[in-house]
PDB file of C-alpha atoms in Angstrom:
ATOM      1  CA  UNK A   1       0.000   0.000   0.000  1.00 61.00           C
ATOM      2  CA  UNK A   2       1.365   3.335  -1.019  1.00 76.00           C
ATOM      3  CA  UNK A   3       1.678   6.265   1.338  1.00 77.00           C
ATOM      4  CA  UNK A   4      -0.475   8.222  -1.100  1.00 80.00           C
ATOM      5  CA  UNK A   5      -3.312   5.698  -1.246  1.00 88.00           C
ATOM      6  CA  UNK A   6      -5.105   7.643   1.475  1.00 91.00           C
ATOM      7  CA  UNK A   7      -5.748  10.347  -1.125  1.00 92.00           C
ATOM      8  CA  UNK A   8      -7.346   7.802  -3.448  1.00 92.00           C
ATOM      9  CA  UNK A   9      -9.448   6.330  -0.637  1.00 93.00           C
ATOM     10  CA  UNK A  10     -10.692   9.704   0.596  1.00 94.00           C
ATOM     11  CA  UNK A  11     -11.222  10.884  -2.970  1.00 94.00           C
ATOM     12  CA  UNK A  12     -13.423   7.898  -3.744  1.00 95.00           C
ATOM     13  CA  UNK A  13     -15.484   8.591  -0.621  1.00 96.00           C
ATOM     14  CA  UNK A  14     -15.855  12.256  -1.550  1.00 96.00           C
ATOM     15  CA  UNK A  15     -16.969  11.327  -5.080  1.00 96.00           C
ATOM     16  CA  UNK A  16     -19.498   8.816  -3.727  1.00 97.00           C
ATOM     17  CA  UNK A  17     -20.896  11.296  -1.207  1.00 97.00           C
ATOM     18  CA  UNK A  18     -21.124  13.931  -3.929  1.00 97.00           C
ATOM     19  CA  UNK A  19     -23.247  11.567  -6.014  1.00 97.00           C
ATOM     20  CA  UNK A  20     -25.366  10.852  -2.924  1.00 97.00           C
ATOM     21  CA  UNK A  21     -25.971  14.575  -2.522  1.00 97.00           C
ATOM     22  CA  UNK A  22     -27.020  14.818  -6.189  1.00 97.00           C
ATOM     23  CA  UNK A  23     -29.524  11.972  -5.814  1.00 97.00           C
ATOM     24  CA  UNK A  24     -30.912  13.497  -2.616  1.00 97.00           C
ATOM     25  CA  UNK A  25     -31.277  16.878  -4.330  1.00 97.00           C
ATOM     26  CA  UNK A  26     -33.104  15.194  -7.217  1.00 96.00           C
ATOM     27  CA  UNK A  27     -35.466  13.488  -4.786  1.00 96.00           C
ATOM     28  CA  UNK A  28     -36.197  16.752  -2.972  1.00 96.00           C
ATOM     29  CA  UNK A  29     -36.678  18.635  -6.241  1.00 96.00           C
ATOM     30  CA  UNK A  30     -39.287  16.129  -7.356  1.00 94.00           C
ATOM     31  CA  UNK A  31     -41.036  15.715  -3.985  1.00 93.00           C
ATOM     32  CA  UNK A  32     -44.161  17.491  -5.211  1.00 90.00           C
ATOM     33  CA  UNK A  33     -44.076  16.742  -8.934  1.00 90.00           C
ATOM     34  CA  UNK A  34     -47.142  14.921 -10.147  1.00 88.00           C
ATOM     35  CA  UNK A  35     -45.761  13.410 -13.332  1.00 85.00           C
ATOM     36  CA  UNK A  36     -42.359  12.810 -14.842  1.00 80.00           C
ATOM     37  CA  UNK A  37     -41.304  12.568 -18.492  1.00 81.00           C
ATOM     38  CA  UNK A  38     -42.865   9.107 -18.755  1.00 84.00           C
ATOM     39  CA  UNK A  39     -46.196  10.395 -17.403  1.00 83.00           C
ATOM     40  CA  UNK A  40     -45.911   8.492 -14.109  1.00 88.00           C
ATOM     41  CA  UNK A  41     -45.206   9.835 -10.642  1.00 91.00           C
ATOM     42  CA  UNK A  42     -41.567  10.197  -9.623  1.00 93.00           C
ATOM     43  CA  UNK A  43     -40.117   7.415  -7.469  1.00 94.00           C
ATOM     44  CA  UNK A  44     -37.410   8.193  -4.901  1.00 95.00           C
ATOM     45  CA  UNK A  45     -33.952   6.940  -5.844  1.00 96.00           C
ATOM     46  CA  UNK A  46     -31.095   5.707  -3.684  1.00 96.00           C
ATOM     47  CA  UNK A  47     -27.473   4.821  -4.420  1.00 97.00           C
ATOM     48  CA  UNK A  48     -25.872   1.474  -3.660  1.00 97.00           C
ATOM     49  CA  UNK A  49     -22.332   1.717  -2.268  1.00 96.00           C
ATOM     50  CA  UNK A  50     -19.771  -1.066  -2.360  1.00 94.00           C
ATOM     51  CA  UNK A  51     -16.336  -1.301  -0.773  1.00 92.00           C
ATOM     52  CA  UNK A  52     -13.516  -1.103  -3.310  1.00 89.00           C
ATOM     53  CA  UNK A  53     -10.419  -3.008  -2.260  1.00 83.00           C
ATOM     54  CA  UNK A  54      -6.982  -1.866  -3.309  1.00 75.00           C
ATOM     55  CA  UNK A  55      -4.462  -4.235  -4.791  1.00 75.00           C
ATOM     56  CA  UNK A  56      -2.638  -6.274  -2.171  1.00 72.00           C
ATOM     57  CA  UNK A  57      -4.513  -4.977   0.858  1.00 73.00           C
ATOM     58  CA  UNK A  58      -7.793  -5.507   2.591  1.00 76.00           C
ATOM     59  CA  UNK A  59      -8.624  -1.832   2.760  1.00 84.00           C
ATOM     60  CA  UNK A  60      -9.781   0.563   0.134  1.00 88.00           C
ATOM     61  CA  UNK A  61     -12.277   3.162  -0.898  1.00 92.00           C
ATOM     62  CA  UNK A  62     -15.887   3.070  -1.901  1.00 94.00           C
ATOM     63  CA  UNK A  63     -17.649   2.993  -5.231  1.00 94.00           C
ATOM     64  CA  UNK A  64     -21.201   3.499  -6.382  1.00 95.00           C
ATOM     65  CA  UNK A  65     -22.476   0.302  -7.975  1.00 96.00           C
ATOM     66  CA  UNK A  66     -26.037   1.235  -8.725  1.00 96.00           C
ATOM     67  CA  UNK A  67     -29.022   3.490  -8.516  1.00 97.00           C
ATOM     68  CA  UNK A  68     -32.223   1.847  -7.306  1.00 97.00           C
ATOM     69  CA  UNK A  69     -35.760   3.136  -7.108  1.00 94.00           C
ATOM     70  CA  UNK A  70     -37.587   3.042  -3.807  1.00 94.00           C
ATOM     71  CA  UNK A  71     -40.409   0.481  -3.962  1.00 93.00           C
ATOM     72  CA  UNK A  72     -42.466   2.217  -1.287  1.00 93.00           C
ATOM     73  CA  UNK A  73     -46.012   2.896  -2.461  1.00 94.00           C
ATOM     74  CA  UNK A  74     -46.782   6.235  -4.058  1.00 94.00           C
ATOM     75  CA  UNK A  75     -48.757   8.755  -2.032  1.00 93.00           C
ATOM     76  CA  UNK A  76     -52.384   9.050  -3.049  1.00 94.00           C
ATOM     77  CA  UNK A  77     -54.131  12.385  -2.674  1.00 93.00           C
ATOM     78  CA  UNK A  78     -57.800  13.041  -3.351  1.00 95.00           C
ATOM     79  CA  UNK A  79     -57.990  15.822  -5.973  1.00 93.00           C
ATOM     80  CA  UNK A  80     -60.912  15.063  -8.271  1.00 94.00           C
ATOM     81  CA  UNK A  81     -60.447  18.326 -10.203  1.00 93.00           C
ATOM     82  CA  UNK A  82     -56.817  17.537 -11.133  1.00 91.00           C
ATOM     83  CA  UNK A  83     -56.283  16.603 -14.821  1.00 90.00           C
ATOM     84  CA  UNK A  84     -54.145  13.575 -13.860  1.00 89.00           C
ATOM     85  CA  UNK A  85     -56.619  12.197 -11.301  1.00 90.00           C
ATOM     86  CA  UNK A  86     -57.800   8.642 -11.823  1.00 90.00           C
ATOM     87  CA  UNK A  87     -61.479   7.718 -12.153  1.00 94.00           C
ATOM     88  CA  UNK A  88     -61.815   7.648  -8.346  1.00 95.00           C
ATOM     89  CA  UNK A  89     -60.400  11.199  -8.086  1.00 94.00           C
ATOM     90  CA  UNK A  90     -56.970  10.301  -6.655  1.00 94.00           C
ATOM     91  CA  UNK A  91     -53.652  11.661  -7.907  1.00 93.00           C
ATOM     92  CA  UNK A  92     -50.454   9.627  -7.436  1.00 93.00           C
ATOM     93  CA  UNK A  93     -47.670  11.655  -5.850  1.00 94.00           C
ATOM     94  CA  UNK A  94     -43.976  10.752  -5.423  1.00 95.00           C
ATOM     95  CA  UNK A  95     -42.929   8.465  -2.569  1.00 94.00           C
ATOM     96  CA  UNK A  96     -40.288  10.975  -1.451  1.00 95.00           C
ATOM     97  CA  UNK A  97     -40.113  11.667   2.294  1.00 95.00           C
ATOM     98  CA  UNK A  98     -38.521  15.133   2.640  1.00 95.00           C
ATOM     99  CA  UNK A  99     -37.455  14.536   6.267  1.00 97.00           C
ATOM    100  CA  UNK A 100     -35.629  11.331   5.338  1.00 95.00           C
ATOM    101  CA  UNK A 101     -34.013  13.070   2.374  1.00 96.00           C
ATOM    102  CA  UNK A 102     -32.766  15.910   4.591  1.00 97.00           C
ATOM    103  CA  UNK A 103     -31.296  13.409   7.062  1.00 97.00           C
ATOM    104  CA  UNK A 104     -29.595  11.635   4.155  1.00 96.00           C
ATOM    105  CA  UNK A 105     -28.262  14.947   2.834  1.00 96.00           C
ATOM    106  CA  UNK A 106     -26.855  15.916   6.246  1.00 97.00           C
ATOM    107  CA  UNK A 107     -25.187  12.503   6.608  1.00 97.00           C
ATOM    108  CA  UNK A 108     -23.641  12.815   3.134  1.00 97.00           C
ATOM    109  CA  UNK A 109     -22.437  16.321   3.913  1.00 97.00           C
ATOM    110  CA  UNK A 110     -20.836  15.232   7.201  1.00 98.00           C
ATOM    111  CA  UNK A 111     -19.141  12.285   5.546  1.00 97.00           C
ATOM    112  CA  UNK A 112     -17.805  14.549   2.813  1.00 97.00           C
ATOM    113  CA  UNK A 113     -16.466  16.996   5.412  1.00 97.00           C
ATOM    114  CA  UNK A 114     -14.820  14.165   7.366  1.00 97.00           C
ATOM    115  CA  UNK A 115     -13.000  13.000   4.253  1.00 96.00           C
ATOM    116  CA  UNK A 116     -11.821  16.530   3.501  1.00 97.00           C
ATOM    117  CA  UNK A 117     -10.415  16.622   7.037  1.00 97.00           C
ATOM    118  CA  UNK A 118      -8.635  13.308   6.463  1.00 95.00           C
ATOM    119  CA  UNK A 119      -7.047  14.736   3.312  1.00 95.00           C
ATOM    120  CA  UNK A 120      -5.948  17.924   5.050  1.00 96.00           C
ATOM    121  CA  UNK A 121      -4.485  16.066   8.020  1.00 96.00           C
ATOM    122  CA  UNK A 122      -2.617  13.663   5.758  1.00 94.00           C
ATOM    123  CA  UNK A 123      -1.246  16.543   3.702  1.00 94.00           C
ATOM    124  CA  UNK A 124      -0.027  18.334   6.835  1.00 95.00           C
ATOM    125  CA  UNK A 125       1.642  15.162   8.131  1.00 94.00           C
ATOM    126  CA  UNK A 126       3.436  14.641   4.829  1.00 92.00           C
ATOM    127  CA  UNK A 127       4.606  18.251   4.729  1.00 93.00           C
ATOM    128  CA  UNK A 128       5.905  17.983   8.286  1.00 93.00           C
ATOM    129  CA  UNK A 129       7.723  14.789   7.355  1.00 91.00           C
ATOM    130  CA  UNK A 130       9.480  16.622   4.509  1.00 90.00           C
ATOM    131  CA  UNK A 131      10.744  19.285   6.902  1.00 92.00           C
ATOM    132  CA  UNK A 132      12.311  16.775   9.315  1.00 89.00           C
ATOM    133  CA  UNK A 133      16.051  17.245   9.537  1.00 80.00           C
ATOM    134  CA  UNK A 134      16.079  20.745   8.001  1.00 82.00           C
ATOM    135  CA  UNK A 135      17.624  22.318  11.084  1.00 71.00           C
TER     136      UNK A 135
END
């Protein structure tokens, strides 16, 4: 394992958390949309993370392996005057829970910040190592 692999590991985590933030933002943006491009209600999406091992060691970073739709049922709201209401007068709304999305966004943000701190600490340690023996 290289001394610089910590940058690759933290970088992979920052990239994964950045994608998580994008998916959370998409979910929040569509929380009240009635229909998407396919004419159906938006379904919440979530990323699937997987550990990524480095060559010759048991540790490594993280990678995004997929994007899955939440199978929770869509919200039904009684709006008989709405043009997309079914024959019973109900409109299907996205299955996005804004509170859960905000918690997910905060967790992604904290994880991103923690990895930035790891990078900064590692950089400072390496710079201090280079100055050893100067005096």
